[in-house]
Short mmCIF file of C-alpha atoms and ligand atoms in Angstrom, two decimals:
data_model
loop_
_atom_site.label_atom_id
_atom_site.label_comp_id
_atom_site.label_asym_id
_atom_site.label_seq_id
_atom_site.Cartn_x
_atom_site.Cartn_y
_atom_site.Cartn_z
CA MET A 286 92.89 177.42 132.90
CA LYS A 287 94.38 178.30 129.51
CA GLU A 288 97.96 177.23 128.78
CA ILE A 289 99.83 180.22 127.35
CA ARG A 290 103.34 180.32 125.87
CA GLN A 291 105.11 183.33 124.39
CA TYR A 292 107.82 183.89 121.75
CA ASP A 293 109.29 186.74 119.77
CA VAL A 294 108.81 184.68 116.60
CA LEU A 295 106.49 181.73 116.10
CA ILE A 296 107.23 179.56 113.05
CA LEU A 297 104.57 177.09 111.94
CA GLY A 298 106.24 174.33 109.93
CA GLY A 299 109.59 172.58 110.11
CA GLY A 300 110.49 172.05 106.45
CA LEU A 301 113.30 173.89 104.71
CA ALA A 302 111.40 177.22 104.67
CA GLY A 303 110.67 177.13 108.41
CA ILE A 304 114.05 175.86 109.59
CA TYR A 305 116.14 178.05 107.33
CA THR A 306 114.15 181.16 108.34
CA ALA A 307 114.73 180.28 112.01
CA LEU A 308 118.48 179.90 111.40
CA LYS A 309 118.68 183.34 109.78
CA LEU A 310 116.83 185.11 112.61
CA ASP A 311 118.78 187.11 115.17
CA SER A 312 120.08 184.83 117.91
CA ASN A 313 118.64 187.19 120.58
CA LEU A 314 115.12 186.36 119.45
CA LYS A 315 113.20 183.67 121.27
CA ILE A 316 111.82 181.39 118.56
CA GLY A 317 109.30 178.54 118.71
CA ILE A 318 108.96 176.13 115.76
CA TYR A 319 105.73 174.11 115.83
CA VAL A 320 105.24 171.07 113.61
CA LYS A 321 102.16 168.90 113.39
CA ASP A 322 104.15 165.67 113.02
CA ALA A 323 107.79 164.77 113.67
CA ILE A 324 110.44 167.37 112.78
CA ASN A 325 112.19 164.93 110.44
CA LYS A 326 108.98 164.38 108.44
CA GLY A 327 107.72 166.73 105.74
CA SER A 328 108.05 167.16 102.02
CA SER A 329 111.42 168.96 102.06
CA ASN A 330 112.96 165.73 103.37
CA LEU A 331 111.52 163.86 100.37
CA ALA A 332 113.01 166.12 97.69
CA GLN A 333 115.32 164.03 95.57
CA GLY A 334 116.63 165.85 92.51
CA GLY A 335 118.26 168.89 94.00
CA ILE A 336 118.38 172.62 94.42
CA ALA A 337 118.78 174.84 91.38
CA GLY A 338 120.93 177.96 91.25
CA GLU A 339 123.92 179.45 89.49
CA ILE A 340 126.85 179.35 91.91
CA ASN A 341 130.12 181.15 91.04
CA SER A 342 128.60 181.86 87.61
CA SER A 343 128.42 184.76 85.21
CA LYS A 344 125.56 187.23 84.78
CA GLU A 345 124.73 185.46 81.48
CA LYS A 346 124.23 182.14 83.29
CA LYS A 347 121.95 183.83 85.85
CA ASP A 348 119.99 185.40 83.01
CA GLU A 349 119.54 181.93 81.52
CA HIS A 350 118.18 180.62 84.82
CA TYR A 351 115.80 183.63 84.86
CA GLU A 352 114.62 182.88 81.31
CA ASP A 353 114.19 179.14 81.98
CA THR A 354 112.12 179.89 85.09
CA LEU A 355 109.84 182.24 83.16
CA LYS A 356 109.50 179.86 80.23
CA ALA A 357 108.56 176.92 82.47
CA GLY A 358 106.03 179.19 84.22
CA SER A 359 104.43 180.26 80.87
CA TYR A 360 105.64 183.84 81.52
CA VAL A 361 102.95 184.59 84.11
CA ASN A 362 105.56 184.64 86.89
CA ASP A 363 106.29 187.79 88.90
CA LYS A 364 109.44 188.98 87.13
CA ASN A 365 110.83 190.88 90.13
CA ALA A 366 110.49 187.79 92.32
CA VAL A 367 112.20 185.61 89.70
CA ARG A 368 115.05 188.11 89.41
CA ILE A 369 115.57 187.93 93.16
CA LEU A 370 115.39 184.13 93.09
CA VAL A 371 118.10 183.70 90.48
CA ASP A 372 120.35 186.59 91.59
CA GLU A 373 120.33 185.62 95.27
CA ALA A 374 120.83 181.90 94.55
CA ASP A 375 124.62 182.14 94.70
CA ASP A 376 124.57 183.60 98.24
CA ALA A 377 121.85 181.19 99.33
CA LEU A 378 123.72 178.08 98.18
CA LYS A 379 126.99 179.25 99.73
CA ASP A 380 125.17 180.00 102.96
CA LEU A 381 123.71 176.47 103.03
CA ILE A 382 127.24 175.11 102.67
CA SER A 383 128.44 177.35 105.50
CA LEU A 384 125.61 176.04 107.68
CA GLY A 385 126.88 172.50 107.23
CA VAL A 386 125.13 171.22 104.08
CA LYS A 387 127.35 168.82 102.17
CA PHE A 388 126.50 168.81 98.46
CA ASP A 389 127.96 166.10 96.24
CA VAL A 390 131.44 166.87 94.87
CA ASP A 391 133.71 165.13 92.37
CA LYS A 392 137.09 163.62 93.22
CA ASP A 393 138.70 167.08 92.98
CA GLY A 394 136.20 168.59 95.40
CA ASN A 395 134.22 170.50 92.75
CA LEU A 396 130.44 170.67 93.14
CA ILE A 397 128.65 168.24 90.80
CA LYS A 398 125.74 169.77 88.90
CA THR A 399 122.89 167.91 87.24
CA LEU A 400 120.22 168.67 84.67
CA GLU A 401 116.43 168.46 84.89
CA GLY A 402 113.48 169.31 82.61
CA GLY A 403 113.28 172.94 81.47
CA HIS A 404 116.91 173.78 82.41
CA ARG A 405 119.14 174.56 79.45
CA SER A 406 122.30 173.70 81.37
CA ARG A 407 123.58 171.83 84.42
CA ARG A 408 122.90 174.09 87.41
CA ILE A 409 121.33 171.78 90.01
CA LEU A 410 123.27 170.76 93.12
CA HIS A 411 122.43 167.50 94.84
CA ALA A 412 123.39 165.59 97.97
CA GLY A 413 123.58 161.85 98.65
CA GLY A 414 123.01 161.32 94.90
CA ASP A 415 119.21 161.40 94.81
CA ASP A 416 118.58 162.09 98.51
CA THR A 417 119.06 165.85 98.47
CA GLY A 418 116.17 166.95 100.70
CA ASN A 419 116.98 164.43 103.39
CA HIS A 420 120.65 165.45 103.46
CA ILE A 421 119.98 169.20 103.49
CA MET A 422 117.37 168.85 106.23
CA SER A 423 119.40 166.63 108.51
CA ASP A 424 122.51 168.84 108.13
CA LEU A 425 120.44 171.95 108.95
CA ARG A 426 118.69 170.27 111.88
CA ASN A 427 122.11 169.50 113.37
CA THR A 428 122.91 173.21 113.18
CA LEU A 429 119.47 174.12 114.55
CA TYR A 430 119.89 171.96 117.66
CA GLN A 431 122.95 174.01 118.61
CA ARG A 432 120.87 177.21 118.79
CA THR A 433 119.66 177.74 122.32
CA ASN A 434 117.19 180.46 121.31
CA ILE A 435 115.17 178.07 119.10
CA LYS A 436 112.84 175.43 120.52
CA VAL A 437 111.05 172.80 118.41
CA PHE A 438 107.65 171.35 119.37
CA GLU A 439 106.50 168.21 117.57
CA ASN A 440 102.96 166.84 117.16
CA GLU A 441 101.45 170.24 117.94
CA MET A 442 99.24 171.60 115.17
CA ALA A 443 98.18 175.23 114.74
CA ILE A 444 94.44 175.46 114.16
CA GLU A 445 93.80 179.21 114.08
CA LEU A 446 95.81 182.42 114.08
CA LEU A 447 95.32 184.89 116.92
CA HIS A 448 94.87 188.47 115.83
CA GLN A 449 93.64 191.78 117.16
CA ASP A 450 93.48 195.35 115.81
CA GLY A 451 94.74 194.32 112.36
CA GLU A 452 97.82 192.50 113.66
CA VAL A 453 98.66 188.85 114.13
CA LYS A 454 99.38 188.02 117.77
CA GLY A 455 100.13 184.30 117.67
CA ALA A 456 98.22 181.08 117.12
CA ILE A 457 96.10 178.48 118.84
CA VAL A 458 97.75 175.08 118.76
CA ILE A 459 96.43 171.68 119.76
CA ASN A 460 98.68 169.02 121.18
CA HIS A 461 98.37 165.26 120.64
CA GLN A 462 95.88 165.03 123.52
CA ASN A 463 93.66 167.55 121.72
CA GLU A 464 94.23 170.22 124.34
CA GLU A 465 94.51 173.80 123.17
CA ILE A 466 97.56 175.93 123.86
CA TYR A 467 97.63 179.68 123.22
CA ILE A 468 100.91 180.76 121.66
CA LEU A 469 101.53 184.50 121.74
CA ALA A 470 104.12 185.95 119.37
CA ASN A 471 105.21 189.30 117.98
CA LYS A 472 105.75 187.78 114.55
CA VAL A 473 104.29 184.65 113.02
CA VAL A 474 105.76 182.85 110.00
CA LEU A 475 103.58 180.38 108.08
CA ALA A 476 105.78 177.67 106.54
CA THR A 477 103.19 174.92 106.48
CA GLY A 478 103.86 173.46 103.01
CA GLY A 479 101.53 172.25 100.30
CA ILE A 480 98.22 170.52 99.70
CA GLY A 481 99.08 166.97 98.60
CA ALA A 482 96.55 165.42 101.01
CA ILE A 483 93.63 166.63 98.89
CA TYR A 484 94.64 164.21 96.11
CA GLN A 485 94.58 160.42 96.14
CA ASN A 486 98.18 160.24 95.05
CA THR A 487 100.90 162.72 95.90
CA THR A 488 104.63 162.89 96.43
CA ASN A 489 103.95 165.00 99.56
CA GLU A 490 103.61 163.68 103.07
CA LYS A 491 99.98 162.63 103.60
CA PHE A 492 99.54 165.28 106.28
CA ASN A 493 100.04 168.24 103.89
CA CYS A 494 96.46 169.52 104.16
CA GLY A 495 97.03 173.17 103.26
CA ASP A 496 96.68 174.17 106.93
CA GLY A 497 98.47 177.52 106.70
CA ILE A 498 96.61 178.52 103.55
CA ALA A 499 93.25 177.65 105.09
CA MET A 500 94.03 179.58 108.30
CA ALA A 501 95.07 182.62 106.25
CA TYR A 502 91.92 182.29 104.14
CA ARG A 503 89.75 182.29 107.28
CA LEU A 504 91.33 185.65 108.16
CA GLY A 505 90.37 187.01 104.74
CA LEU A 506 93.89 187.07 103.27
CA LYS A 507 94.27 186.82 99.52
CA ILE A 508 95.07 183.32 98.20
CA LYS A 509 96.33 183.36 94.62
CA ASP A 510 97.06 181.10 91.63
CA MET A 511 95.71 177.98 93.32
CA GLU A 512 94.66 176.48 89.99
CA PHE A 513 98.35 175.92 89.26
CA VAL A 514 98.80 172.58 90.97
CA GLN A 515 101.87 170.88 89.57
CA PHE A 516 101.74 167.17 88.80
CA HIS A 517 105.09 165.40 88.82
CA PRO A 518 105.33 163.25 85.67
CA THR A 519 107.12 160.30 87.21
CA ALA A 520 106.06 158.93 90.57
CA PHE A 521 106.70 155.22 91.09
CA TYR A 522 103.60 153.30 89.96
CA ASP A 523 102.25 150.67 92.34
CA ASP A 524 98.77 149.57 93.34
CA LYS A 525 98.65 151.50 96.63
CA MET A 526 97.12 154.95 96.98
CA GLY A 527 98.49 157.81 99.05
CA GLN A 528 102.03 159.04 99.28
CA LYS A 529 103.96 157.97 96.21
CA PHE A 530 107.67 157.46 95.91
CA LEU A 531 109.26 159.92 93.49
CA ILE A 532 111.41 158.87 90.56
CA SER A 533 113.41 162.07 90.31
CA GLU A 534 113.34 164.24 87.24
CA ALA A 535 117.13 163.98 87.43
CA VAL A 536 116.77 160.41 86.09
CA ARG A 537 115.49 161.96 82.85
CA GLY A 538 118.14 164.67 83.26
CA GLU A 539 120.77 161.92 83.14
CA GLY A 540 119.22 160.49 79.99
CA ALA A 541 116.29 158.19 80.82
CA TYR A 542 113.62 157.77 78.13
CA LEU A 543 109.86 157.67 78.62
CA LYS A 544 108.18 154.71 76.96
CA ASN A 545 104.55 153.69 76.67
CA ILE A 546 103.27 150.24 77.63
CA GLU A 547 104.16 149.01 74.12
CA GLY A 548 107.79 149.93 74.84
CA GLU A 549 107.75 152.88 72.39
CA ARG A 550 109.28 156.29 73.07
CA PHE A 551 106.57 158.92 72.65
CA MET A 552 107.70 162.35 73.89
CA GLU A 553 108.87 163.44 70.45
CA LYS A 554 105.24 163.36 69.28
CA TYR A 555 104.43 166.11 71.78
CA THR A 556 107.49 168.37 72.03
CA PRO A 557 110.95 168.73 70.47
CA LEU A 558 112.33 169.00 74.02
CA LYS A 559 111.23 165.39 74.53
CA GLU A 560 111.90 164.06 78.06
CA LEU A 561 113.49 167.35 79.11
CA ALA A 562 110.46 169.56 78.54
CA PRO A 563 109.03 171.39 81.60
CA ARG A 564 106.90 169.26 83.91
CA ASP A 565 103.46 170.49 82.81
CA ILE A 566 104.17 169.43 79.24
CA VAL A 567 105.63 166.05 80.23
CA SER A 568 102.71 165.23 82.58
CA GLN A 569 100.13 166.25 79.98
CA SER A 570 101.92 164.16 77.31
CA ILE A 571 102.00 161.10 79.60
CA TYR A 572 98.32 161.59 80.41
CA ARG A 573 97.50 161.64 76.69
CA GLU A 574 99.67 158.62 76.00
CA MET A 575 98.04 156.61 78.83
CA TYR A 576 94.62 157.57 77.43
CA ASP A 577 95.56 156.49 73.90
CA THR A 578 97.05 153.19 75.07
CA PHE A 579 94.27 152.42 77.57
CA SER A 580 96.74 152.14 80.44
CA ASP A 581 97.36 153.64 83.85
CA HIS A 582 101.13 154.06 83.70
CA VAL A 583 104.12 154.44 81.40
CA TYR A 584 107.78 153.52 81.86
CA LEU A 585 111.13 155.15 82.38
CA ASP A 586 114.09 153.45 80.76
CA ILE A 587 117.63 154.09 81.98
CA THR A 588 118.87 150.56 81.27
CA TYR A 589 121.20 151.65 78.46
CA LYS A 590 123.39 153.66 80.87
CA ASP A 591 126.39 152.21 82.68
CA SER A 592 124.99 150.25 85.61
CA ASP A 593 127.57 151.45 88.17
CA PHE A 594 126.83 155.04 87.22
CA VAL A 595 123.09 154.47 87.72
CA LYS A 596 123.56 152.75 91.08
CA ASN A 597 125.90 155.46 92.40
CA ARG A 598 123.96 158.39 91.02
CA PHE A 599 120.52 157.17 92.17
CA PRO A 600 121.11 154.97 95.24
CA THR A 601 117.73 155.73 96.86
CA ILE A 602 115.71 155.08 93.71
CA TYR A 603 117.76 151.97 92.91
CA LYS A 604 117.07 150.53 96.35
CA HIS A 605 113.36 151.44 96.40
CA CYS A 606 112.73 149.82 93.01
CA LEU A 607 114.75 146.74 93.95
CA ASP A 608 112.47 146.31 96.99
CA TYR A 609 109.65 145.98 94.41
CA GLY A 610 111.63 143.48 92.32
CA ILE A 611 112.72 146.04 89.70
CA ASP A 612 116.43 146.39 88.94
CA ILE A 613 116.56 149.77 87.22
CA THR A 614 119.87 148.95 85.55
CA LYS A 615 118.06 146.16 83.65
CA ASP A 616 114.30 146.75 83.97
CA LEU A 617 111.89 149.50 82.96
CA ILE A 618 110.52 151.59 85.86
CA PRO A 619 106.70 151.93 85.92
CA VAL A 620 105.73 155.58 86.53
CA VAL A 621 102.63 157.77 86.67
CA PRO A 622 101.96 161.52 87.16
CA VAL A 623 100.76 162.52 90.66
CA GLU A 624 100.21 165.72 92.63
CA HIS A 625 103.55 167.26 93.57
CA PHE A 626 103.62 171.01 94.22
CA LEU A 627 101.39 174.03 94.61
CA CYS A 628 102.55 177.07 92.63
CA GLY A 629 99.99 179.39 94.26
CA GLY A 630 99.33 180.19 97.90
CA ILE A 631 99.06 183.07 100.39
CA GLU A 632 99.92 186.34 98.66
CA VAL A 633 103.13 187.87 100.03
CA ASP A 634 105.48 190.66 99.01
CA LEU A 635 109.18 190.28 98.24
CA TYR A 636 109.95 189.98 101.98
CA GLY A 637 107.33 187.33 102.63
CA ARG A 638 104.97 189.83 104.32
CA THR A 639 101.26 189.06 104.07
CA ALA A 640 98.58 191.75 104.17
CA LEU A 641 98.13 191.15 107.93
CA LYS A 642 100.71 193.04 109.99
CA ASN A 643 103.47 190.81 111.46
CA LEU A 644 102.27 187.71 109.59
CA TYR A 645 104.68 186.21 107.04
CA ALA A 646 104.46 183.22 104.72
CA VAL A 647 107.31 181.35 103.05
CA GLY A 648 107.88 178.19 101.03
CA GLU A 649 105.14 176.20 99.31
CA CYS A 650 102.26 177.80 101.23
CA ALA A 651 103.31 181.26 100.03
CA PHE A 652 102.63 182.89 96.70
CA THR A 653 105.70 184.94 95.77
CA GLY A 654 104.93 184.66 92.06
CA VAL A 655 108.25 182.99 91.23
CA HIS A 656 106.73 179.86 89.71
CA GLY A 657 104.08 181.26 87.40
CA ALA A 658 101.82 178.57 85.96
CA ASN A 659 104.32 175.74 86.42
CA ARG A 660 107.43 175.50 88.59
CA LEU A 661 110.83 174.90 87.03
CA ALA A 662 112.36 171.73 88.50
CA SER A 663 114.43 172.20 91.67
CA ASN A 664 113.44 175.86 92.12
CA SER A 665 111.32 175.05 95.18
CA LEU A 666 114.10 174.39 97.68
CA LEU A 667 115.82 177.48 96.31
CA GLU A 668 112.68 179.56 96.92
CA CYS A 669 112.58 178.39 100.57
CA VAL A 670 116.13 179.57 101.15
CA VAL A 671 116.11 182.84 99.18
CA PHE A 672 112.78 184.03 100.58
CA GLY A 673 113.34 182.52 104.04
CA LYS A 674 116.39 184.75 104.34
CA ARG A 675 114.36 187.78 103.26
CA VAL A 676 111.66 187.05 105.84
CA ALA A 677 114.34 186.78 108.53
CA GLU A 678 116.00 190.03 107.40
CA ASP A 679 112.70 191.86 107.65
CA ILE A 680 111.99 190.49 111.13
CA ASN A 681 115.57 191.20 112.29
CA LYS A 682 115.16 194.86 111.29
CA THR A 683 112.27 195.28 113.71
CA LYS A 684 113.51 193.04 116.51
CA ASP A 685 113.84 195.92 118.98
CA GLN A 686 110.12 196.45 118.72
CA CYS A 687 109.32 193.03 120.23
CA GLU A 688 107.17 193.77 123.20
CA LYS A 689 104.71 192.34 125.65
CA ILE A 690 101.67 191.09 123.78
CA ASN A 691 98.27 192.32 124.87
CA ILE A 692 95.37 190.34 123.54
CA ILE A 693 91.97 189.25 124.76
CA LEU A 694 92.10 185.52 124.16
CA PRO A 695 89.10 184.06 122.36
CA ASP A 696 87.09 181.42 124.14
CA MET A 697 87.11 178.56 121.64
CA LYS A 698 84.10 176.65 123.09
CA LEU A 699 85.09 173.56 121.14
CA ALA A 700 83.61 170.14 121.76
CA LYS A 701 85.90 167.14 122.22
CA LYS A 702 84.30 164.64 119.86
CA LYS A 703 85.73 161.47 118.36
CA TYR A 704 84.43 162.08 114.81
CA ASN A 705 86.97 161.02 112.18
CA PHE A 706 85.47 162.61 109.00
CA LYS A 707 86.87 159.71 106.96
CA ASP A 708 84.20 159.82 104.25
CA ILE A 709 84.59 163.54 103.62
CA ARG A 710 88.34 163.21 103.34
CA GLN A 711 88.02 160.29 100.95
CA GLU A 712 85.42 162.00 98.79
CA THR A 713 87.57 165.15 98.62
CA ARG A 714 90.53 163.13 97.36
CA GLU A 715 88.39 161.24 94.85
CA LEU A 716 86.77 164.38 93.43
CA MET A 717 90.06 166.26 93.17
CA SER A 718 91.76 163.31 91.49
CA ARG A 719 88.93 162.82 89.00
CA TYR A 720 87.88 166.37 88.16
CA VAL A 721 90.70 168.68 89.23
CA PHE A 722 93.66 166.69 87.95
CA ILE A 723 95.82 167.18 84.83
CA VAL A 724 92.81 167.66 82.54
CA ARG A 725 89.84 169.79 83.67
CA THR A 726 86.40 170.71 82.35
CA LYS A 727 83.78 173.20 83.53
CA ASP A 728 81.26 170.42 84.17
CA GLY A 729 83.70 168.35 86.22
CA LEU A 730 84.87 171.34 88.25
CA GLU A 731 81.27 172.36 88.97
CA MET A 732 80.31 168.85 90.04
CA ALA A 733 83.23 168.72 92.50
CA LYS A 734 82.39 172.22 93.73
CA LYS A 735 78.77 171.32 94.46
CA ILE A 736 79.61 168.30 96.62
CA LEU A 737 82.50 169.94 98.45
CA THR A 738 80.48 173.08 99.17
CA LYS A 739 77.92 170.90 100.93
CA HIS A 740 80.67 169.30 103.05
CA TYR A 741 82.19 172.70 103.78
CA LYS A 742 78.88 174.08 105.08
CA ASN A 743 78.32 171.00 107.23
CA LEU A 744 81.81 171.22 108.70
CA LEU A 745 81.31 174.88 109.59
CA LYS A 746 78.15 174.02 111.52
CA ILE A 747 80.16 172.08 114.08
CA ASN A 748 83.15 172.97 116.22
CA VAL A 749 85.28 170.06 117.24
CA LEU A 750 88.60 170.27 119.02
CA SER A 751 90.58 167.74 117.11
CA ARG A 752 93.37 167.58 114.60
CA TYR A 753 91.09 165.55 112.31
CA TYR A 754 88.37 168.20 112.30
CA TYR A 755 90.78 171.00 111.42
CA GLU A 756 92.66 168.94 108.84
CA THR A 757 89.38 168.02 107.16
CA LEU A 758 88.11 171.59 107.23
CA ASN A 759 91.43 172.78 105.80
CA MET A 760 91.42 170.13 103.07
CA VAL A 761 87.90 171.02 101.94
CA THR A 762 88.69 174.75 102.16
CA VAL A 763 91.78 174.58 99.96
CA ALA A 764 90.13 172.12 97.55
CA LEU A 765 87.32 174.62 97.03
CA ILE A 766 89.77 177.47 96.49
CA VAL A 767 91.60 175.40 93.84
CA ILE A 768 88.30 174.58 92.14
CA ASN A 769 86.98 178.16 92.21
CA GLN A 770 90.19 179.56 90.78
CA ALA A 771 90.30 176.76 88.16
CA LEU A 772 86.75 177.70 87.14
CA GLU A 773 87.71 181.37 86.87
CA ARG A 774 90.66 180.64 84.58
CA LYS A 775 88.97 179.53 81.39
CA GLU A 776 92.08 179.27 79.22
CA SER A 777 94.71 176.52 79.44
CA ILE A 778 98.04 177.69 80.71
CA GLY A 779 100.94 175.81 82.32
CA SER A 780 99.72 173.15 84.71
CA HIS A 781 96.08 174.29 84.35
CA PHE A 782 94.73 172.40 81.33
CA ARG A 783 91.10 172.98 80.33
CA ILE A 784 89.80 170.78 77.53
CA ASP A 785 86.53 172.66 77.10
C1 SIN B 177 112.55 165.67 91.44
O1 SIN B 177 113.58 165.23 91.90
O2 SIN B 177 112.09 165.30 90.36
C2 SIN B 177 111.76 166.68 92.25
C3 SIN B 177 112.48 167.94 92.32
C4 SIN B 177 111.53 169.09 92.29
O3 SIN B 177 110.33 168.94 92.58
O4 SIN B 177 111.94 170.17 91.90
#
């Protein structure tokens, strides 16, 4: 007997994009949010630096944000999408405040704004000093729990989308006992986040396997700009692999220097913008410097700043480093570039609509075109809010059309096996980290492609009803899309750096 549930709107993902979209939907709509882990986990919670946007500012300041976004993205951004992003930022930020988000203010109650790489002026709001994502998410979750029309399901992972006659009709979800549940919905919103799990080291949660992108790909939807994987220049360096603690770009924004293992500043050799260049340039410069100094990390130095300022401005980073015996007011912070953000994703229009009727995508899994070849710092949370609102507006317009869903449910015929696919997952991460990292060559990309194609074909031969099977299939799927698109783009641009 199949378990069937039904909603007006099904949202897959509980990060900022998913939750904010839910909050902007009409309160008469019955909404289900499904997350594969706990609702308080996910990369939005880990965002430190802040959320960019000109609030109560002039048209000139918005134009500067527009220009900075295009420049960071090497001018291959979608200009209409960027215009929307910067022009609608003011409303978006004010709306977050009205929904209960408490950004940091000075003693007179004025919002404090910080600076990060690629921004020509201070336009980034933050909360809890360097704990912005966590604060935004917990404030919004408090608001969400008051909405009786929205229900959250944890540890339930969508494995395939249901569709019929050119329309999405819901999704198949598996619960933690590996039982399938059929979720019917008039509208489905993919807000499943990025692809950090396909790299050895990432600032993402380890469960970010590109699930939404892979499901959309299996339906034949267009996935774009996947070669533009952004590497954050400064994750905390330690000897463990996996999810890495971020040392926010705002630390450089507040004046920290990058130094090589000899203790020498080096950014000036690579760009006049020095530490405040866009991320692609800083990561590539660090990579070069590590290569030239035969080392696997560099340092950040903020020791020359007033120590009370540093402790108050970066309480999370201060505490994390202290746990590792590093007092950032006195010691250098060891850092290394790691996977951070996917600029590409599922192609959507300016209202988050995919090419499949009633299917939307928003946040990191979506390709709106705002980021171009490299995202400007702190534009990602802004994208979630600006485009989440647009998705909700589009759905709200058609809410009267929500109707009983007729669909012949597929018979999944999946075996319940205990395979764990550990080796494939590990090899995927190793290949991506070696050949599809900051520096890429045709030979390396082809080598990774050959091995992963073999794994992909083997995975498709079996059908296993387990989270691990689908996560592995999704990881290999998105890794191959990144590789294929990296092979197609022969020139270096933004975060895609070909040395052949
Ligand atoms: C950071 O704080 O450096 C991350 C912010 C972002 O990814 O935009």
